Amino acid sequence: MIRSVVRGFGAALPKRAVANRDMEDKVATSDEWIVQRTGIRQRYIAGEGETTASLGEAAARAALENAGLVPDDIDLIILATSTPDNTFPATAVNIQDRLGIRHGAAFDLQAVCSGFVYAVTTADLYLRGGQAKRALVIGSETFSRILDWEDRTTCVLFGDGAGAIVLEAVESEGTVEDRGVLTAHLRSDGAHREKLYVDGGPSTTGTVGHLRMQGREVFKYAVGMITDVITDAFEAVDLPIEKLDWLVPHQANIRIIEGSAKKLGIPMEKVVVTVDKHGNTSAASIPLALNEAAADGRIKKGDLVLLEAMGGGFTWGSVLLRW
Ligand code: ACO
């Protein structure tokens, strides 16, 4: 059988880091409030010339270099983003062009903060179905451009950045010990779509709009939804959760991450946390965290790694893979 194996990883951040103290000049907030409620200490904000495409391209190039591949080796690009450079065409084709790739397919996937989990799941199906051989799966966001900078309840939470992995179709025995994506579980429930949304769009207002969120409502559902899809993943492969080496969660809020880990009995030593440095970068947060933990040697070949996310829609999901 074919498995989708992670062959390389990379990330890119805007040049400018913005500390919580700097947010105090923009809105009535404080470092203490932000750290205590969210765990965020700083975020990166895109400057002139930095866009979802440019950050995504940089992350993709880093992942290709890490994989020892060149752009022509790629025949599928899936970009998870809710902040495309343009309404259309897909920012993925912009990245494809920047990389000089003239074959294969490229498209955007929109599942807000769950975007990277959705994109890995989709790429895995393409690779296992024989539709492609090597996929660049990218999460890239410039949420700073859809924030209402006068709304202190949202603008302190988000940041910009990009991360990418190269997934390769590899012949495999297909046991739980073999490398690659083992199982994926995606969910959504549109009844919750007004709890976290952008108040504009091409077909309604003709504008881009700004992010709006009922923070408490999101919080109320997050831990339950996340832990459900993690339990589903371990049940599907018939492994006990104790076998997990690394939990790489979407980085929205340290209290959601700690609450989910606690409920599942996963010690925090096994959890990759980057929300303090990046804030919530939506679809980019998981590949940014993966990049950090793989680059510093925490995540090693053969480790059992679980990716999970929950976000706007609501959408939520998990991917269990052998690194
Ligand atoms: N600085 C200072 N005070 C603030 C700020 C701020 N930035 N924002 C809100 N406050 C005030 C409020 O006005 C309120 O004041 P009041 O009591 O005088 O009315 C008080 O702080 C408490 O506000 P709440 O909204 O009740 O604060 P809460 O404890 O719920 O924390 C938070 C807010 C951090 C947004 C929390 O609800 C949360 O983490 N929700 C999850 C949302 C999330 O992570 N979303 C990310 C996208 S979805 C996802 O990725 C999973």
Coordinates of C-alpha atoms and ligand atoms in Angstrom, one line a residue:
M1 CA 0.0 0.0 0.0
I2 CA 1.0 3.7 -0.3
R3 CA 1.7 5.9 2.7
S4 CA 2.1 9.7 2.7
V5 CA 5.4 10.2 4.4
V6 CA 6.8 13.6 5.7
R7 CA 9.9 14.2 3.7
G8 CA 10.7 17.8 4.7
F9 CA 9.5 20.8 6.8
G10 CA 10.0 24.5 6.8
A11 CA 8.6 27.8 8.0
A12 CA 8.7 31.6 7.6
L13 CA 7.8 34.5 9.8
P14 CA 7.4 38.2 9.0
K15 CA 10.4 40.4 10.0
R16 CA 8.6 42.3 12.7
A17 CA 7.8 40.8 16.1
V18 CA 5.3 42.7 18.2
A19 CA 5.3 42.2 21.9
N20 CA 2.3 42.5 24.2
R21 CA 3.6 45.8 25.6
D22 CA 3.5 47.2 22.0
M23 CA -0.2 46.3 21.9
E24 CA -0.8 48.5 24.9
D25 CA -0.3 51.5 22.6
K26 CA -3.0 50.4 20.2
V27 CA -5.9 49.2 22.5
A28 CA -6.7 49.2 26.3
T29 CA -5.0 46.0 27.2
S30 CA -2.0 44.8 29.2
D31 CA 0.8 42.2 29.0
E32 CA -0.6 40.6 32.2
W33 CA -4.2 40.2 30.7
I34 CA -3.0 38.7 27.4
V35 CA -0.5 36.3 29.1
Q36 CA -2.9 35.1 31.7
R37 CA -5.9 34.5 29.4
T38 CA -4.0 33.2 26.3
G39 CA -0.3 32.5 27.0
I40 CA 0.6 34.8 24.1
R41 CA 3.7 37.0 24.7
Q42 CA 4.3 38.2 21.2
R43 CA 3.2 37.7 17.6
Y44 CA 4.7 38.5 14.1
I45 CA 3.0 41.1 11.9
A46 CA 3.5 41.2 8.2
G47 CA 5.0 44.5 6.8
E48 CA 5.1 46.0 3.4
G49 CA 5.7 43.4 0.7
E50 CA 5.0 40.5 3.0
T51 CA 1.9 38.6 2.0
T52 CA 0.3 35.2 2.3
A53 CA 2.0 34.2 -1.0
S54 CA 5.5 35.5 -0.1
L55 CA 5.4 33.9 3.4
G56 CA 4.0 30.7 1.9
E57 CA 6.7 30.7 -0.8
A58 CA 9.5 31.1 1.8
A59 CA 8.1 28.3 3.9
A60 CA 7.8 26.0 0.8
R61 CA 11.4 26.7 -0.2
A62 CA 12.6 25.9 3.3
A63 CA 10.6 22.6 3.2
L64 CA 12.0 21.7 -0.2
E65 CA 15.6 22.4 0.9
N66 CA 15.0 20.3 4.1
A67 CA 13.7 17.5 1.9
G68 CA 16.6 17.7 -0.5
L69 CA 14.2 18.3 -3.4
V70 CA 13.7 21.0 -6.1
P71 CA 10.4 22.6 -7.0
D72 CA 10.0 20.4 -10.1
D73 CA 9.8 17.4 -7.9
I74 CA 6.4 18.7 -6.6
D75 CA 3.2 17.8 -8.5
L76 CA 0.6 19.0 -6.0
I77 CA 0.3 22.2 -3.8
I78 CA -2.4 22.6 -1.3
L79 CA -2.4 25.9 0.6
A80 CA -4.5 26.2 3.7
T81 CA -5.4 29.8 4.2
S82 CA -8.3 32.2 5.1
T83 CA -6.3 35.2 4.1
P84 CA -5.5 34.8 0.4
D85 CA -3.7 37.5 -1.5
N86 CA -6.7 37.9 -3.8
T87 CA -10.3 36.6 -3.8
F88 CA -9.1 34.6 -6.9
P89 CA -7.1 33.1 -8.3
A90 CA -6.0 30.8 -5.5
T91 CA -2.9 32.0 -3.7
A92 CA -1.6 28.4 -4.2
V93 CA -1.1 29.1 -8.0
N94 CA 0.8 32.3 -7.1
I95 CA 3.1 30.2 -5.0
Q96 CA 3.3 27.6 -7.8
D97 CA 4.4 30.3 -10.2
R98 CA 6.9 31.9 -7.7
L99 CA 8.5 28.4 -7.4
G100 CA 8.6 28.1 -11.2
I101 CA 6.4 24.9 -11.3
R102 CA 4.6 24.4 -14.6
H103 CA 3.0 21.0 -14.1
G104 CA 0.6 19.4 -11.6
A105 CA -2.1 21.1 -9.6
A106 CA -2.4 23.8 -7.0
F107 CA -5.4 25.0 -5.0
D108 CA -6.4 26.8 -1.8
L109 CA -8.3 25.1 1.0
Q110 CA -10.3 27.1 3.5
A111 CA -11.1 25.6 6.9
V112 CA -9.9 28.5 9.0
C113 CA -7.8 27.3 12.0
S114 CA -8.3 23.6 11.0
G115 CA -7.0 24.4 7.5
F116 CA -3.7 22.6 7.9
V117 CA -5.3 19.4 9.3
Y118 CA -7.8 19.5 6.4
A119 CA -5.0 20.1 3.9
V120 CA -2.8 17.2 5.1
T121 CA -5.9 14.9 5.0
T122 CA -6.7 16.0 1.5
A123 CA -3.1 15.6 0.2
D124 CA -2.9 12.2 1.8
L125 CA -6.0 11.1 -0.2
Y126 CA -4.5 12.4 -3.4
L127 CA -1.2 10.6 -2.8
R128 CA -2.8 7.3 -1.7
G129 CA -5.2 7.6 -4.7
G130 CA -2.2 7.8 -7.1
Q131 CA -3.2 11.4 -8.2
A132 CA 0.2 12.8 -7.2
K133 CA 3.6 11.7 -6.0
R134 CA 4.9 14.6 -3.9
A135 CA 2.8 17.4 -2.3
L136 CA 3.7 20.7 -0.7
V137 CA 1.2 21.2 2.1
I138 CA 1.4 24.8 3.2
G139 CA -0.4 26.8 5.9
S140 CA 0.1 30.6 5.4
E141 CA -1.8 33.5 6.9
T142 CA -1.8 37.3 7.3
F143 CA -4.6 37.5 9.8
S144 CA -3.3 41.0 10.8
R145 CA -4.9 42.3 7.6
I146 CA -8.5 41.1 8.6
L147 CA -8.3 42.2 12.3
D148 CA -10.2 45.1 13.6
W149 CA -7.3 46.9 15.3
E150 CA -9.8 48.8 17.6
D151 CA -11.3 45.6 19.0
R152 CA -9.2 44.5 21.9
T153 CA -11.1 41.3 22.3
T154 CA -9.6 39.9 19.0
C155 CA -6.7 42.0 17.8
V156 CA -4.3 40.8 20.6
L157 CA -4.9 37.1 19.8
F158 CA -3.6 36.7 16.2
G159 CA -0.4 36.8 14.2
D160 CA 1.0 36.1 10.8
G161 CA 3.3 33.4 9.5
A162 CA 3.6 30.3 7.3
G163 CA 4.8 26.7 7.6
A164 CA 5.0 23.8 5.1
I165 CA 5.7 20.1 4.8
V166 CA 6.5 17.9 1.8
L167 CA 4.5 14.7 1.8
E168 CA 5.7 11.9 -0.5
A169 CA 3.9 8.8 -1.6
V170 CA 6.0 5.8 -0.4
E171 CA 5.3 2.0 -0.8
S172 CA 4.7 0.7 2.7
E173 CA 3.8 -2.4 4.6
G174 CA 1.1 -0.2 6.2
T175 CA 1.6 -1.2 9.9
V176 CA 1.3 1.3 12.7
E177 CA 5.1 1.2 13.0
D178 CA 5.6 2.3 9.4
R179 CA 6.2 6.0 8.6
G180 CA 3.5 8.2 7.2
V181 CA -0.1 9.3 7.8
L182 CA -1.9 6.6 9.8
T183 CA -5.4 8.1 10.1
A184 CA -7.2 11.4 9.8
H185 CA -10.6 12.5 11.1
L186 CA -12.3 15.7 9.9
R187 CA -15.5 17.3 11.3
S188 CA -17.5 20.4 10.8
D189 CA -20.8 21.9 12.1
G190 CA -22.0 25.0 10.4
A191 CA -24.6 25.8 13.1
H192 CA -21.7 27.5 14.9
R193 CA -20.5 29.6 12.0
E194 CA -21.5 32.9 13.5
K195 CA -19.4 32.4 16.7
L196 CA -16.2 33.1 14.7
Y197 CA -16.4 34.7 11.3
V198 CA -15.4 37.6 9.0
D199 CA -18.1 40.2 8.5
G200 CA -17.5 40.7 4.8
G201 CA -17.0 38.8 1.5
P202 CA -17.2 39.0 -2.3
S203 CA -20.8 37.8 -2.5
T204 CA -22.3 39.7 0.5
T205 CA -20.7 43.0 1.1
G206 CA -18.2 43.2 -1.7
T207 CA -15.5 43.9 0.9
V208 CA -13.0 41.8 2.8
G209 CA -14.4 42.4 6.2
H210 CA -13.0 42.0 9.7
L211 CA -12.8 39.1 12.1
R212 CA -15.5 38.8 14.7
M213 CA -15.5 36.3 17.5
Q214 CA -17.6 35.3 20.5
G215 CA -14.5 34.2 22.5
R216 CA -16.3 32.5 25.4
E217 CA -18.5 30.5 23.0
V218 CA -15.5 29.3 21.1
F219 CA -13.8 28.3 24.3
K220 CA -16.9 26.4 25.5
Y221 CA -16.8 24.0 22.6
A222 CA -13.0 23.8 21.9
V223 CA -11.8 21.2 24.4
G224 CA -14.7 18.8 23.8
M225 CA -14.4 18.9 20.0
I226 CA -10.6 18.5 20.1
T227 CA -10.6 15.6 22.5
D228 CA -13.3 13.8 20.5
V229 CA -11.2 13.7 17.3
I230 CA -8.0 12.7 19.2
T231 CA -9.9 9.8 20.8
D232 CA -11.2 8.8 17.3
A233 CA -7.7 8.7 15.9
F234 CA -6.3 6.4 18.6
E235 CA -9.4 4.1 18.4
A236 CA -9.0 3.9 14.6
V237 CA -5.5 2.6 14.8
D238 CA -6.1 0.6 18.0
L239 CA -3.2 2.2 19.9
P240 CA -3.3 3.5 23.5
I241 CA -2.8 7.2 23.8
E242 CA 0.3 6.5 26.0
K243 CA 2.1 5.6 22.7
L244 CA 1.9 9.2 21.6
D245 CA 5.3 11.0 21.4
W246 CA 4.2 14.5 20.4
L247 CA 1.0 16.4 20.4
V248 CA 1.2 19.3 18.0
P249 CA -2.0 21.3 18.6
H250 CA -3.3 24.3 16.8
Q251 CA -1.9 27.2 18.8
A252 CA -4.9 29.4 19.8
N253 CA -4.7 29.6 23.5
I254 CA -2.6 27.9 26.1
R255 CA -5.7 27.2 28.3
I256 CA -7.4 25.3 25.5
I257 CA -4.1 23.3 24.8
E258 CA -3.6 22.5 28.5
G259 CA -7.3 21.7 29.0
S260 CA -7.3 19.2 26.1
A261 CA -4.0 17.6 27.2
K262 CA -5.3 17.2 30.7
K263 CA -8.6 15.7 29.7
L264 CA -6.7 13.1 27.6
G265 CA -4.0 12.4 30.2
I266 CA -1.2 13.7 27.9
P267 CA 1.6 15.2 30.0
M268 CA 2.6 18.8 28.9
E269 CA 6.2 17.5 28.3
K270 CA 4.8 15.8 25.2
V271 CA 3.0 18.9 23.9
V272 CA 4.6 21.4 21.4
V273 CA 3.7 24.9 22.4
T274 CA 4.6 28.0 20.3
V275 CA 1.5 30.2 21.0
D276 CA 3.7 32.3 23.3
K277 CA 5.9 33.3 20.4
H278 CA 3.5 33.3 17.4
G279 CA 0.1 34.0 18.8
N280 CA -2.8 32.4 16.8
T281 CA -1.6 32.1 13.2
S282 CA -4.7 30.1 12.2
A283 CA -3.8 27.5 9.4
A284 CA -0.1 28.3 9.8
S285 CA 0.1 27.5 13.5
I286 CA 0.6 23.7 13.3
P287 CA 3.3 23.7 10.6
L288 CA 5.1 26.5 12.4
A289 CA 5.0 24.4 15.6
L290 CA 6.0 21.2 13.7
N291 CA 8.9 23.1 12.1
E292 CA 10.2 24.3 15.4
A293 CA 10.0 20.9 17.2
A294 CA 11.5 19.0 14.2
A295 CA 14.3 21.5 13.7
D296 CA 15.4 21.5 17.3
G297 CA 15.4 17.7 17.4
R298 CA 12.5 17.0 19.6
I299 CA 10.4 15.3 16.9
K300 CA 12.5 12.5 15.5
K301 CA 12.1 10.0 12.7
G302 CA 9.7 7.2 13.8
D303 CA 7.9 9.3 16.5
L304 CA 4.2 9.1 16.8
V305 CA 2.8 12.6 16.2
L306 CA -0.7 13.9 16.5
L307 CA -1.9 17.1 14.8
E308 CA -5.2 18.6 15.9
A309 CA -7.1 21.8 15.4
M310 CA -10.5 23.5 16.0
G311 CA -11.6 26.7 14.5
G312 CA -14.1 28.8 12.6
G313 CA -17.1 27.0 11.1
F314 CA -16.8 25.3 13.4
T315 CA -14.3 22.9 11.8
W316 CA -12.1 20.5 13.7
G317 CA -10.0 17.5 13.1
S318 CA -6.9 15.3 13.8
V319 CA -4.2 13.6 11.8
L320 CA -2.1 10.9 13.5
L321 CA 1.2 10.2 11.7
R322 CA 4.5 8.3 12.2
W323 CA 7.2 11.0 11.5
Ligands
ACO1 N1 -7.3 43.3 27.3 C1 -7.8 43.6 28.5 N2 -9.1 43.3 28.8 C2 -9.8 42.7 27.8 C3 -9.3 42.3 26.6 C4 -7.9 42.7 26.3 N3 -7.3 42.4 25.2 N4 -10.2 41.7 25.9 C5 -11.3 41.6 26.6 N5 -11.1 42.2 27.8 C6 -12.0 42.3 28.9 C7 -13.4 42.3 28.5 O1 -13.9 43.5 28.0 C8 -14.1 41.9 29.8 O2 -14.2 43.0 30.6 P1 -15.5 43.2 31.5 O3 -15.6 42.1 32.4 O4 -15.3 44.6 32.1 O5 -16.6 43.2 30.5 C9 -13.1 40.9 30.5 O6 -11.8 41.3 29.8 C10 -13.3 39.5 30.3 O7 -13.7 39.3 28.9 P2 -14.0 37.8 28.4 O8 -14.3 37.9 26.9 O9 -15.1 37.2 29.2 O10 -12.7 37.1 28.7 P3 -12.3 35.6 28.7 O11 -11.8 35.1 30.0 O12 -13.4 34.8 28.0 O13 -11.1 35.6 27.7 C11 -10.6 35.0 25.4 C12 -11.2 36.0 26.3 C13 -9.1 35.0 25.7 C14 -10.8 35.4 24.0 C15 -11.2 33.6 25.7 O14 -12.6 33.7 25.6 C16 -10.7 32.6 24.7 O15 -9.5 32.2 24.7 N6 -11.6 32.1 23.8 C17 -11.2 31.1 22.8 C18 -11.1 31.9 21.6 C19 -9.9 31.5 20.7 O16 -8.9 31.1 21.1 N7 -10.1 31.8 19.5 C20 -9.2 31.6 18.5 C21 -9.8 31.2 17.3 S1 -10.6 29.7 17.4 C22 -9.5 28.7 17.6 O17 -8.5 28.9 17.0 C23 -9.7 27.5 18.4

